[in-house]
PDB file of C-alpha atoms in Angstrom:
ATOM      1  CA  MET A   1      -0.222  -0.170  -0.089  1.00  0.00           C
ATOM      2  CA  TYR A   2       1.435   3.209  -1.082  1.00  0.00           C
ATOM      3  CA  ASN A   3       1.567   6.087   1.783  1.00  0.00           C
ATOM      4  CA  PRO A   4       1.998  10.072   1.711  1.00  0.00           C
ATOM      5  CA  ILE A   5       5.309  11.261   1.605  1.00  0.00           C
ATOM      6  CA  GLY A   6       6.048  11.984   5.131  1.00  0.00           C
ATOM      7  CA  GLN A   7       3.636   9.512   6.589  1.00  0.00           C
ATOM      8  CA  THR A   8       5.379   6.705   8.867  1.00  0.00           C
ATOM      9  CA  VAL A   9       5.045   3.474   7.294  1.00  0.00           C
ATOM     10  CA  LEU A  10       5.707   0.076   9.571  1.00  0.00           C
ATOM     11  CA  SER A  11       7.092  -2.385   7.090  1.00  0.00           C
ATOM     12  CA  VAL A  12       8.828  -2.067   4.163  1.00  0.00           C
ATOM     13  CA  SER A  13       9.200  -4.280   0.971  1.00  0.00           C
ATOM     14  CA  GLN A  14      11.749  -5.865  -0.897  1.00  0.00           C
ATOM     15  CA  GLU A  15      10.773  -3.434  -3.979  1.00  0.00           C
ATOM     16  CA  ALA A  16      10.833  -0.220  -1.677  1.00  0.00           C
ATOM     17  CA  MET A  17      14.526  -1.190  -0.542  1.00  0.00           C
ATOM     18  CA  PHE A  18      15.557  -2.232  -3.923  1.00  0.00           C
ATOM     19  CA  GLU A  19      14.212   1.298  -5.072  1.00  0.00           C
ATOM     20  CA  HIS A  20      16.217   3.327  -2.397  1.00  0.00           C
ATOM     21  CA  VAL A  21      19.593   1.115  -3.423  1.00  0.00           C
ATOM     22  CA  LEU A  22      18.448   2.871  -6.779  1.00  0.00           C
ATOM     23  CA  ASN A  23      17.904   5.663  -6.356  1.00  0.00           C
ATOM     24  CA  ASP A  24      20.279   6.971  -3.467  1.00  0.00           C
ATOM     25  CA  VAL A  25      23.410   7.548  -5.473  1.00  0.00           C
ATOM     26  CA  LEU A  26      26.170   7.798  -2.515  1.00  0.00           C
ATOM     27  CA  LEU A  27      24.744   3.918  -1.413  1.00  0.00           C
ATOM     28  CA  GLY A  28      23.871   2.699  -4.572  1.00  0.00           C
ATOM     29  CA  SER A  29      27.082   3.013  -6.093  1.00  0.00           C
ATOM     30  CA  SER A  30      28.954   1.774  -2.449  1.00  0.00           C
ATOM     31  CA  ILE A  31      26.934  -1.710  -3.881  1.00  0.00           C
ATOM     32  CA  TYR A  32      27.206  -1.497  -7.394  1.00  0.00           C
ATOM     33  CA  VAL A  33      30.798  -0.631  -8.059  1.00  0.00           C
ATOM     34  CA  ASN A  34      31.802  -3.976  -5.779  1.00  0.00           C
ATOM     35  CA  ILE A  35      29.202  -5.788  -8.484  1.00  0.00           C
ATOM     36  CA  ALA A  36      31.536  -4.661 -11.248  1.00  0.00           C
ATOM     37  CA  VAL A  37      35.081  -4.926  -9.793  1.00  0.00           C
ATOM     38  CA  ALA A  38      33.887  -8.047  -8.589  1.00  0.00           C
ATOM     39  CA  GLY A  39      32.980  -9.345 -12.209  1.00  0.00           C
ATOM     40  CA  LEU A  40      35.634  -8.121 -13.899  1.00  0.00           C
ATOM     41  CA  SER A  41      38.110  -9.520 -11.195  1.00  0.00           C
ATOM     42  CA  LEU A  42      36.666 -13.133 -12.114  1.00  0.00           C
ATOM     43  CA  LEU A  43      37.326 -12.235 -15.499  1.00  0.00           C
ATOM     44  CA  LEU A  44      40.875 -11.295 -15.279  1.00  0.00           C
ATOM     45  CA  PHE A  45      41.914 -13.885 -12.708  1.00  0.00           C
ATOM     46  CA  ALA A  46      40.136 -16.382 -15.081  1.00  0.00           C
ATOM     47  CA  PHE A  47      42.614 -15.176 -17.993  1.00  0.00           C
ATOM     48  CA  LEU A  48      45.603 -14.841 -15.892  1.00  0.00           C
ATOM     49  CA  ALA A  49      45.592 -18.870 -14.536  1.00  0.00           C
ATOM     50  CA  ARG A  50      44.176 -20.150 -18.254  1.00  0.00           C
ATOM     51  CA  GLY A  51      47.642 -21.962 -18.154  1.00  0.00           C
ATOM     52  CA  VAL A  52      48.077 -23.235 -14.671  1.00  0.00           C
ATOM     53  CA  THR A  53      48.239 -27.252 -14.142  1.00  0.00           C
ATOM     54  CA  ASP A  54      49.510 -27.886 -11.657  1.00  0.00           C
ATOM     55  CA  PRO A  55      46.846 -29.040  -8.527  1.00  0.00           C
ATOM     56  CA  ARG A  56      48.130 -27.084  -5.775  1.00  0.00           C
ATOM     57  CA  ALA A  57      48.557 -23.928  -7.652  1.00  0.00           C
ATOM     58  CA  GLN A  58      44.986 -24.592  -8.939  1.00  0.00           C
ATOM     59  CA  LEU A  59      43.686 -24.752  -5.621  1.00  0.00           C
ATOM     60  CA  ILE A  60      45.400 -21.681  -4.431  1.00  0.00           C
ATOM     61  CA  VAL A  61      43.661 -19.776  -7.781  1.00  0.00           C
ATOM     62  CA  VAL A  62      40.391 -20.991  -7.083  1.00  0.00           C
ATOM     63  CA  SER A  63      40.160 -20.266  -3.304  1.00  0.00           C
ATOM     64  CA  ALA A  64      41.388 -16.330  -4.557  1.00  0.00           C
ATOM     65  CA  MET A  65      38.902 -16.847  -7.320  1.00  0.00           C
ATOM     66  CA  THR A  66      35.824 -17.641  -5.068  1.00  0.00           C
ATOM     67  CA  VAL A  67      36.389 -14.630  -3.064  1.00  0.00           C
ATOM     68  CA  SER A  68      34.877 -12.217  -6.085  1.00  0.00           C
ATOM     69  CA  ALA A  69      32.594 -15.217  -7.231  1.00  0.00           C
ATOM     70  CA  VAL A  70      30.793 -14.496  -3.689  1.00  0.00           C
ATOM     71  CA  SER A  71      31.376 -10.967  -3.800  1.00  0.00           C
ATOM     72  CA  ILE A  72      28.844 -10.917  -7.054  1.00  0.00           C
ATOM     73  CA  VAL A  73      26.314 -12.999  -5.251  1.00  0.00           C
ATOM     74  CA  SER A  74      26.066 -11.208  -2.091  1.00  0.00           C
ATOM     75  CA  TYR A  75      26.305  -7.571  -3.015  1.00  0.00           C
ATOM     76  CA  THR A  76      23.655  -8.295  -5.905  1.00  0.00           C
ATOM     77  CA  GLY A  77      21.569  -9.385  -3.115  1.00  0.00           C
ATOM     78  CA  LEU A  78      22.122  -6.182  -1.358  1.00  0.00           C
ATOM     79  CA  ALA A  79      21.454  -4.347  -4.867  1.00  0.00           C
ATOM     80  CA  SER A  80      17.855  -6.396  -5.161  1.00  0.00           C
ATOM     81  CA  GLY A  81      16.858  -5.380  -1.447  1.00  0.00           C
ATOM     82  CA  LEU A  82      17.117  -9.207  -0.318  1.00  0.00           C
ATOM     83  CA  THR A  83      19.217  -8.625   2.343  1.00  0.00           C
ATOM     84  CA  ILE A  84      18.575  -5.236   3.737  1.00  0.00           C
ATOM     85  CA  SER A  85      16.034  -4.215   6.182  1.00  0.00           C
ATOM     86  CA  VAL A  86      14.955  -0.939   8.323  1.00  0.00           C
ATOM     87  CA  ILE A  87      15.528  -1.859  12.254  1.00  0.00           C
ATOM     88  CA  GLU A  88      14.909   0.098  15.022  1.00  0.00           C
ATOM     89  CA  MET A  89      17.807   0.866  17.235  1.00  0.00           C
ATOM     90  CA  PRO A  90      17.478  -0.171  21.200  1.00  0.00           C
ATOM     91  CA  ASP A  91      17.532   2.710  23.917  1.00  0.00           C
ATOM     92  CA  GLY A  92      20.845   3.743  24.444  1.00  0.00           C
ATOM     93  CA  HIS A  93      21.599   3.750  20.847  1.00  0.00           C
ATOM     94  CA  ALA A  94      22.479   6.956  19.263  1.00  0.00           C
ATOM     95  CA  LEU A  95      20.112   6.084  16.480  1.00  0.00           C
ATOM     96  CA  ALA A  96      17.106   5.002  19.051  1.00  0.00           C
ATOM     97  CA  GLY A  97      14.278   6.485  17.542  1.00  0.00           C
ATOM     98  CA  ALA A  98      15.509   7.741  14.129  1.00  0.00           C
ATOM     99  CA  THR A  99      13.235   7.414  11.137  1.00  0.00           C
ATOM    100  CA  THR A 100      14.690   6.896   7.707  1.00  0.00           C
ATOM    101  CA  VAL A 101      12.949   8.485   4.270  1.00  0.00           C
ATOM    102  CA  LEU A 102      13.000   5.737   1.394  1.00  0.00           C
ATOM    103  CA  GLU A 103      14.257   7.165  -1.579  1.00  0.00           C
ATOM    104  CA  GLY A 104      12.246   6.853  -4.700  1.00  0.00           C
ATOM    105  CA  THR A 105       8.873   6.293  -2.862  1.00  0.00           C
ATOM    106  CA  GLY A 106       9.509   9.206  -0.176  1.00  0.00           C
ATOM    107  CA  GLN A 107       8.152   6.779   2.555  1.00  0.00           C
ATOM    108  CA  GLU A 108       9.107   7.528   5.825  1.00  0.00           C
ATOM    109  CA  VAL A 109       9.724   4.623   8.303  1.00  0.00           C
ATOM    110  CA  ASP A 110      10.934   4.085  11.490  1.00  0.00           C
ATOM    111  CA  GLY A 111      14.127   3.164  12.373  1.00  0.00           C
ATOM    112  CA  THR A 112      17.549   2.971  10.081  1.00  0.00           C
ATOM    113  CA  ILE A 113      18.821   0.956   7.315  1.00  0.00           C
ATOM    114  CA  SER A 114      20.930  -2.012   8.048  1.00  0.00           C
ATOM    115  CA  LEU A 115      23.001  -3.673   4.957  1.00  0.00           C
ATOM    116  CA  TRP A 116      22.801  -7.079   6.930  1.00  0.00           C
ATOM    117  CA  GLY A 117      24.106  -8.881   3.685  1.00  0.00           C
ATOM    118  CA  ARG A 118      27.448  -7.863   4.041  1.00  0.00           C
ATOM    119  CA  TYR A 119      28.125 -10.435   6.652  1.00  0.00           C
ATOM    120  CA  LEU A 120      26.878 -12.987   4.623  1.00  0.00           C
ATOM    121  CA  THR A 121      29.136 -12.032   2.388  1.00  0.00           C
ATOM    122  CA  TRP A 122      32.114 -11.827   4.999  1.00  0.00           C
ATOM    123  CA  ALA A 123      30.989 -15.374   5.942  1.00  0.00           C
ATOM    124  CA  PHE A 124      31.281 -17.078   2.537  1.00  0.00           C
ATOM    125  CA  SER A 125      34.335 -15.113   1.017  1.00  0.00           C
ATOM    126  CA  THR A 126      36.574 -14.540   3.994  1.00  0.00           C
ATOM    127  CA  PRO A 127      37.327 -18.205   4.577  1.00  0.00           C
ATOM    128  CA  PHE A 128      38.492 -18.326   0.746  1.00  0.00           C
ATOM    129  CA  ILE A 129      40.912 -15.573   1.771  1.00  0.00           C
ATOM    130  CA  LEU A 130      42.408 -17.582   4.570  1.00  0.00           C
ATOM    131  CA  ILE A 131      42.584 -21.111   2.865  1.00  0.00           C
ATOM    132  CA  ALA A 132      44.462 -18.963   0.425  1.00  0.00           C
ATOM    133  CA  LEU A 133      46.757 -17.813   2.660  1.00  0.00           C
ATOM    134  CA  GLY A 134      46.914 -21.015   4.610  1.00  0.00           C
ATOM    135  CA  LEU A 135      48.132 -22.755   1.364  1.00  0.00           C
ATOM    136  CA  LEU A 136      50.518 -20.468   0.565  1.00  0.00           C
ATOM    137  CA  ALA A 137      52.217 -20.584   3.836  1.00  0.00           C
ATOM    138  CA  GLY A 138      52.224 -24.418   3.445  1.00  0.00           C
ATOM    139  CA  THR A 139      50.258 -24.879   6.983  1.00  0.00           C
ATOM    140  CA  ASN A 140      48.319 -28.364   7.906  1.00  0.00           C
ATOM    141  CA  LEU A 141      44.760 -28.694   7.156  1.00  0.00           C
ATOM    142  CA  THR A 142      43.980 -27.990  11.006  1.00  0.00           C
ATOM    143  CA  LYS A 143      45.534 -24.914  11.321  1.00  0.00           C
ATOM    144  CA  ILE A 144      43.513 -23.951   8.272  1.00  0.00           C
ATOM    145  CA  PHE A 145      40.160 -25.755   9.661  1.00  0.00           C
ATOM    146  CA  THR A 146      40.523 -23.619  12.805  1.00  0.00           C
ATOM    147  CA  ALA A 147      41.044 -20.359  11.305  1.00  0.00           C
ATOM    148  CA  VAL A 148      38.166 -20.864   9.103  1.00  0.00           C
ATOM    149  CA  VAL A 149      35.872 -21.860  11.507  1.00  0.00           C
ATOM    150  CA  PHE A 150      36.534 -19.151  14.096  1.00  0.00           C
ATOM    151  CA  ASP A 151      36.470 -16.885  10.807  1.00  0.00           C
ATOM    152  CA  VAL A 152      32.838 -17.660  10.525  1.00  0.00           C
ATOM    153  CA  GLY A 153      32.193 -17.348  14.047  1.00  0.00           C
ATOM    154  CA  ILE A 154      33.543 -13.427  13.645  1.00  0.00           C
ATOM    155  CA  MET A 155      30.584 -13.153  10.731  1.00  0.00           C
ATOM    156  CA  ILE A 156      27.957 -14.497  12.898  1.00  0.00           C
ATOM    157  CA  THR A 157      28.621 -12.778  15.873  1.00  0.00           C
ATOM    158  CA  GLY A 158      29.075  -9.624  13.792  1.00  0.00           C
ATOM    159  CA  LEU A 159      25.626 -10.333  11.801  1.00  0.00           C
ATOM    160  CA  ALA A 160      24.224 -10.650  15.529  1.00  0.00           C
ATOM    161  CA  ALA A 161      25.413  -7.511  16.535  1.00  0.00           C
ATOM    162  CA  ALA A 162      24.174  -5.343  13.838  1.00  0.00           C
ATOM    163  CA  LEU A 163      20.590  -7.241  13.472  1.00  0.00           C
ATOM    164  CA  THR A 164      20.290  -7.454  17.790  1.00  0.00           C
ATOM    165  CA  THR A 165      17.568  -4.401  18.775  1.00  0.00           C
ATOM    166  CA  SER A 166      16.437  -5.765  22.315  1.00  0.00           C
ATOM    167  CA  SER A 167      19.176  -4.253  23.797  1.00  0.00           C
ATOM    168  CA  HIS A 168      21.981  -2.012  23.487  1.00  0.00           C
ATOM    169  CA  MET A 169      24.304  -3.823  25.991  1.00  0.00           C
ATOM    170  CA  MET A 170      23.472  -7.021  23.755  1.00  0.00           C
ATOM    171  CA  ARG A 171      24.500  -5.418  21.005  1.00  0.00           C
ATOM    172  CA  TRP A 172      27.802  -4.523  22.742  1.00  0.00           C
ATOM    173  CA  SER A 173      28.344  -8.254  23.777  1.00  0.00           C
ATOM    174  CA  TRP A 174      28.148  -9.778  20.426  1.00  0.00           C
ATOM    175  CA  TYR A 175      30.364  -7.366  18.818  1.00  0.00           C
ATOM    176  CA  VAL A 176      33.204  -8.275  22.202  1.00  0.00           C
ATOM    177  CA  ILE A 177      32.555 -12.068  21.227  1.00  0.00           C
ATOM    178  CA  SER A 178      33.046 -11.301  17.501  1.00  0.00           C
ATOM    179  CA  CYS A 179      36.079  -9.437  18.337  1.00  0.00           C
ATOM    180  CA  THR A 180      37.563 -12.221  20.488  1.00  0.00           C
ATOM    181  CA  PHE A 181      37.239 -14.345  17.445  1.00  0.00           C
ATOM    182  CA  LEU A 182      39.027 -12.238  15.746  1.00  0.00           C
ATOM    183  CA  LEU A 183      42.179 -12.170  18.144  1.00  0.00           C
ATOM    184  CA  VAL A 184      42.178 -15.994  17.477  1.00  0.00           C
ATOM    185  CA  VAL A 185      42.270 -15.520  13.808  1.00  0.00           C
ATOM    186  CA  PHE A 186      45.349 -13.090  14.253  1.00  0.00           C
ATOM    187  CA  TYR A 187      47.243 -15.386  16.461  1.00  0.00           C
ATOM    188  CA  ILE A 188      47.375 -17.704  13.734  1.00  0.00           C
ATOM    189  CA  LEU A 189      48.069 -15.371  11.018  1.00  0.00           C
ATOM    190  CA  LEU A 190      50.734 -13.885  13.035  1.00  0.00           C
ATOM    191  CA  VAL A 191      52.138 -16.670  15.477  1.00  0.00           C
ATOM    192  CA  GLU A 192      51.659 -19.860  13.785  1.00  0.00           C
ATOM    193  CA  TRP A 193      51.824 -19.787   9.722  1.00  0.00           C
ATOM    194  CA  PRO A 194      54.650 -17.568   9.546  1.00  0.00           C
ATOM    195  CA  GLU A 195      56.824 -20.319  10.713  1.00  0.00           C
ATOM    196  CA  ASP A 196      55.429 -22.668   8.229  1.00  0.00           C
ATOM    197  CA  ALA A 197      55.771 -19.814   5.119  1.00  0.00           C
ATOM    198  CA  LYS A 198      59.242 -19.776   6.296  1.00  0.00           C
ATOM    199  CA  ARG A 199      59.828 -23.736   5.620  1.00  0.00           C
ATOM    200  CA  ALA A 200      57.715 -23.495   2.484  1.00  0.00           C
ATOM    201  CA  GLY A 201      59.939 -20.939   1.303  1.00  0.00           C
ATOM    202  CA  THR A 202      56.887 -17.814   0.579  1.00  0.00           C
ATOM    203  CA  ALA A 203      57.510 -16.094   3.850  1.00  0.00           C
ATOM    204  CA  GLU A 204      58.072 -12.753   1.765  1.00  0.00           C
ATOM    205  CA  ILE A 205      54.807 -13.219   0.015  1.00  0.00           C
ATOM    206  CA  PHE A 206      52.716 -14.336   2.889  1.00  0.00           C
ATOM    207  CA  ASN A 207      54.283 -11.432   5.164  1.00  0.00           C
ATOM    208  CA  LEU A 208      52.672  -9.097   2.669  1.00  0.00           C
ATOM    209  CA  LEU A 209      49.518 -10.545   2.217  1.00  0.00           C
ATOM    210  CA  ARG A 210      49.418 -11.380   5.927  1.00  0.00           C
ATOM    211  CA  ASN A 211      50.072  -7.812   6.944  1.00  0.00           C
ATOM    212  CA  LEU A 212      47.821  -6.482   4.352  1.00  0.00           C
ATOM    213  CA  THR A 213      45.146  -8.735   5.469  1.00  0.00           C
ATOM    214  CA  VAL A 214      45.582  -7.832   9.596  1.00  0.00           C
ATOM    215  CA  VAL A 215      45.103  -4.328   8.569  1.00  0.00           C
ATOM    216  CA  LEU A 216      42.120  -4.436   6.780  1.00  0.00           C
ATOM    217  CA  TRP A 217      40.373  -6.844   9.058  1.00  0.00           C
ATOM    218  CA  LEU A 218      41.453  -4.674  11.929  1.00  0.00           C
ATOM    219  CA  GLY A 219      39.902  -1.597   9.870  1.00  0.00           C
ATOM    220  CA  TYR A 220      36.626  -3.319   9.561  1.00  0.00           C
ATOM    221  CA  THR A 221      35.981  -3.716  12.959  1.00  0.00           C
ATOM    222  CA  VAL A 222      36.724  -0.263  14.460  1.00  0.00           C
ATOM    223  CA  TRP A 223      34.581   0.979  11.223  1.00  0.00           C
ATOM    224  CA  TRP A 224      31.851  -1.181  12.510  1.00  0.00           C
ATOM    225  CA  ALA A 225      32.473   0.462  16.252  1.00  0.00           C
ATOM    226  CA  ILE A 226      31.984   4.258  14.654  1.00  0.00           C
ATOM    227  CA  GLY A 227      29.604   3.720  12.152  1.00  0.00           C
ATOM    228  CA  ASN A 228      25.507   3.833  12.227  1.00  0.00           C
ATOM    229  CA  GLU A 229      25.582   0.083  13.803  1.00  0.00           C
ATOM    230  CA  GLY A 230      27.777   0.982  16.759  1.00  0.00           C
ATOM    231  CA  LEU A 231      28.492   4.104  18.097  1.00  0.00           C
ATOM    232  CA  ALA A 232      27.119   6.356  15.153  1.00  0.00           C
ATOM    233  CA  LEU A 233      29.978   8.331  15.317  1.00  0.00           C
ATOM    234  CA  ILE A 234      29.369   8.236  11.683  1.00  0.00           C
ATOM    235  CA  ASP A 235      25.636   8.015  11.409  1.00  0.00           C
ATOM    236  CA  ASP A 236      25.180   8.173   7.368  1.00  0.00           C
ATOM    237  CA  VAL A 237      24.155   4.383   6.352  1.00  0.00           C
ATOM    238  CA  ALA A 238      25.804   5.519   2.774  1.00  0.00           C
ATOM    239  CA  LEU A 239      29.005   6.506   4.447  1.00  0.00           C
ATOM    240  CA  THR A 240      28.921   3.515   6.564  1.00  0.00           C
ATOM    241  CA  SER A 241      28.557   1.492   3.371  1.00  0.00           C
ATOM    242  CA  TRP A 242      31.305   3.280   1.390  1.00  0.00           C
ATOM    243  CA  GLY A 243      33.688   2.602   3.892  1.00  0.00           C
ATOM    244  CA  TYR A 244      33.341  -1.455   3.955  1.00  0.00           C
ATOM    245  CA  SER A 245      33.146  -0.936   0.246  1.00  0.00           C
ATOM    246  CA  ALA A 246      36.428   0.533   0.248  1.00  0.00           C
ATOM    247  CA  PHE A 247      37.796  -2.097   2.480  1.00  0.00           C
ATOM    248  CA  ASP A 248      36.544  -5.205   0.310  1.00  0.00           C
ATOM    249  CA  LEU A 249      38.519  -3.461  -2.909  1.00  0.00           C
ATOM    250  CA  VAL A 250      41.459  -3.769  -1.310  1.00  0.00           C
ATOM    251  CA  ALA A 251      40.906  -6.515   0.982  1.00  0.00           C
ATOM    252  CA  LYS A 252      39.367  -9.047  -1.281  1.00  0.00           C
ATOM    253  CA  TYR A 253      40.245  -8.339  -4.954  1.00  0.00           C
ATOM    254  CA  LEU A 254      43.708  -6.713  -4.696  1.00  0.00           C
ATOM    255  CA  PHE A 255      44.597  -9.643  -2.265  1.00  0.00           C
ATOM    256  CA  SER A 256      43.286 -12.124  -4.665  1.00  0.00           C
ATOM    257  CA  PHE A 257      45.190 -10.496  -7.309  1.00  0.00           C
ATOM    258  CA  LEU A 258      48.522 -10.590  -5.425  1.00  0.00           C
ATOM    259  CA  VAL A 259      47.569 -14.228  -4.551  1.00  0.00           C
ATOM    260  CA  ILE A 260      47.380 -15.282  -8.072  1.00  0.00           C
ATOM    261  CA  ARG A 261      50.253 -13.520  -9.808  1.00  0.00           C
ATOM    262  CA  TYR A 262      52.303 -14.918  -6.964  1.00  0.00           C
ATOM    263  CA  THR A 263      51.153 -18.271  -7.891  1.00  0.00           C
ATOM    264  CA  ILE A 264      51.556 -18.643 -11.624  1.00  0.00           C
ATOM    265  CA  ASN A 265      54.999 -16.753 -11.343  1.00  0.00           C
ATOM    266  CA  ASN A 266      56.035 -19.123  -8.973  1.00  0.00           C
ATOM    267  CA  ILE A 267      54.780 -22.404  -9.801  1.00  0.00           C
ATOM    268  CA  ASP A 268      58.234 -24.450  -8.817  1.00  0.00           C
ATOM    269  CA  THR A 269      57.782 -23.179  -5.070  1.00  0.00           C
ATOM    270  CA  ILE A 270      54.296 -23.943  -4.623  1.00  0.00           C
ATOM    271  CA  SER A 271      53.873 -26.953  -6.527  1.00  0.00           C
ATOM    272  CA  ALA A 272      52.686 -29.976  -5.114  1.00  0.00           C
ATOM    273  CA  GLY A 273      53.299 -32.175  -8.133  1.00  0.00           C
ATOM    274  CA  GLU A 274      50.635 -34.493 -10.256  1.00  0.00           C
ATOM    275  CA  SER A 275      50.325 -36.819  -7.561  1.00  0.00           C
ATOM    276  CA  TYR A 276      48.614 -34.115  -5.014  1.00  0.00           C
ATOM    277  CA  GLY A 277      45.166 -35.476  -3.833  1.00  0.00           C
ATOM    278  CA  SER A 278      45.641 -39.281  -4.319  1.00  0.00           C
ATOM    279  CA  THR A 279      44.596 -41.356  -1.714  1.00  0.00           C
ATOM    280  CA  THR A 280      46.938 -44.391  -3.269  1.00  0.00           C
ATOM    281  CA  ASP A 281      50.011 -44.859  -5.068  1.00  0.00           C
ATOM    282  CA  VAL A 282      49.227 -47.541  -6.638  1.00  0.00           C
ATOM    283  CA  ALA A 283      48.049 -47.674 -10.042  1.00  0.00           C
ATOM    284  CA  PRO A 284      44.673 -49.126 -11.036  1.00  0.00           C
ATOM    285  CA  ALA A 285      44.956 -52.287 -12.522  1.00  0.00           C
ATOM    286  CA  ASP A 286      43.650 -52.799 -16.234  1.00  0.00           C
ATOM    287  CA  ASP A 287      40.563 -55.172 -15.975  1.00  0.00           C
TER     288      ASP A 287
END
C-alpha cells in the first residue's frame, strides 16, 4: 500500500528497498561498484590463470577467485533489496528513535537501514582468503580448519551484533565475542603461519598478504564501532557502506590479484606435483 510522503509506515518491502538503493547515489554506488569490480576481477583472474596446471597452484587460484564469485552474489542480494532491512535501534543507541526517508518512494519509516547482507558476504568469502593464505604458507589442514571456523564465528556474531534490537548492551556483547574470535584468527596469522611460510619458502609474499589482511580486518572492526551500527559517530548509512566497500576493494580484489600473480609466477615454489590429492600410490589394475 502506498503511503503519502512524510507519513510513517510500519514495514518496508523488498521493492521499496530496491528502489531506495537504486535512487540513493552514494549508497547505491557503494554496492554497484563492488559488483562491477568483482565481475571484472573474476574475468581477469580466469584469464591470468588459464595456463596453470599444477593441482596445488590451481587450488590456491580457485580459492582466491571464489572470493570474487561470492561477492558478486552477495552484493547482488544487497542491490535487489533481498538482504537489506530497516531496523529500530534499542534504547541507548545513538540512532534510537531515528526515522529514514526512502529514496524513490518518499516514504518515512521508523528505524535505520541495516545492510546485514554484508555479513553473509564476509561469512562465505573471508574463509577463502584464509584458505589461500594457509595454502601459500604451506600450513596443515588443522590450522586452516581452525582459522576458518573462528573466522565464520566472527561474521556470525557480527551479524548478531548488527541485528540485535532487544538490548543495546547485547549488541556490544556480540561485538566483543566477535572481536575475541578475531584475536584467535590474528594469533594464527601472526604466530603460527609465519613459521610454516618460512619452511615453505613463501615467507615474503605471505608476510605481505598477512599484513594487508590484519590491517584491513582490524579496519573493518573499528569501522563497525564508529559507524551507524555501533557508536554512530558516522551516522550516515551510505558513508558507512562506502567505508566497508573501500575495505573490500583492497581486502578482496587486490588481495586475490596478488595471490594469483604470485602463484602463476612461482609454480615451482608451491607445486605439489601431479600426485597431489591422490589417496594411493598404486595405479589401478587393468581389467
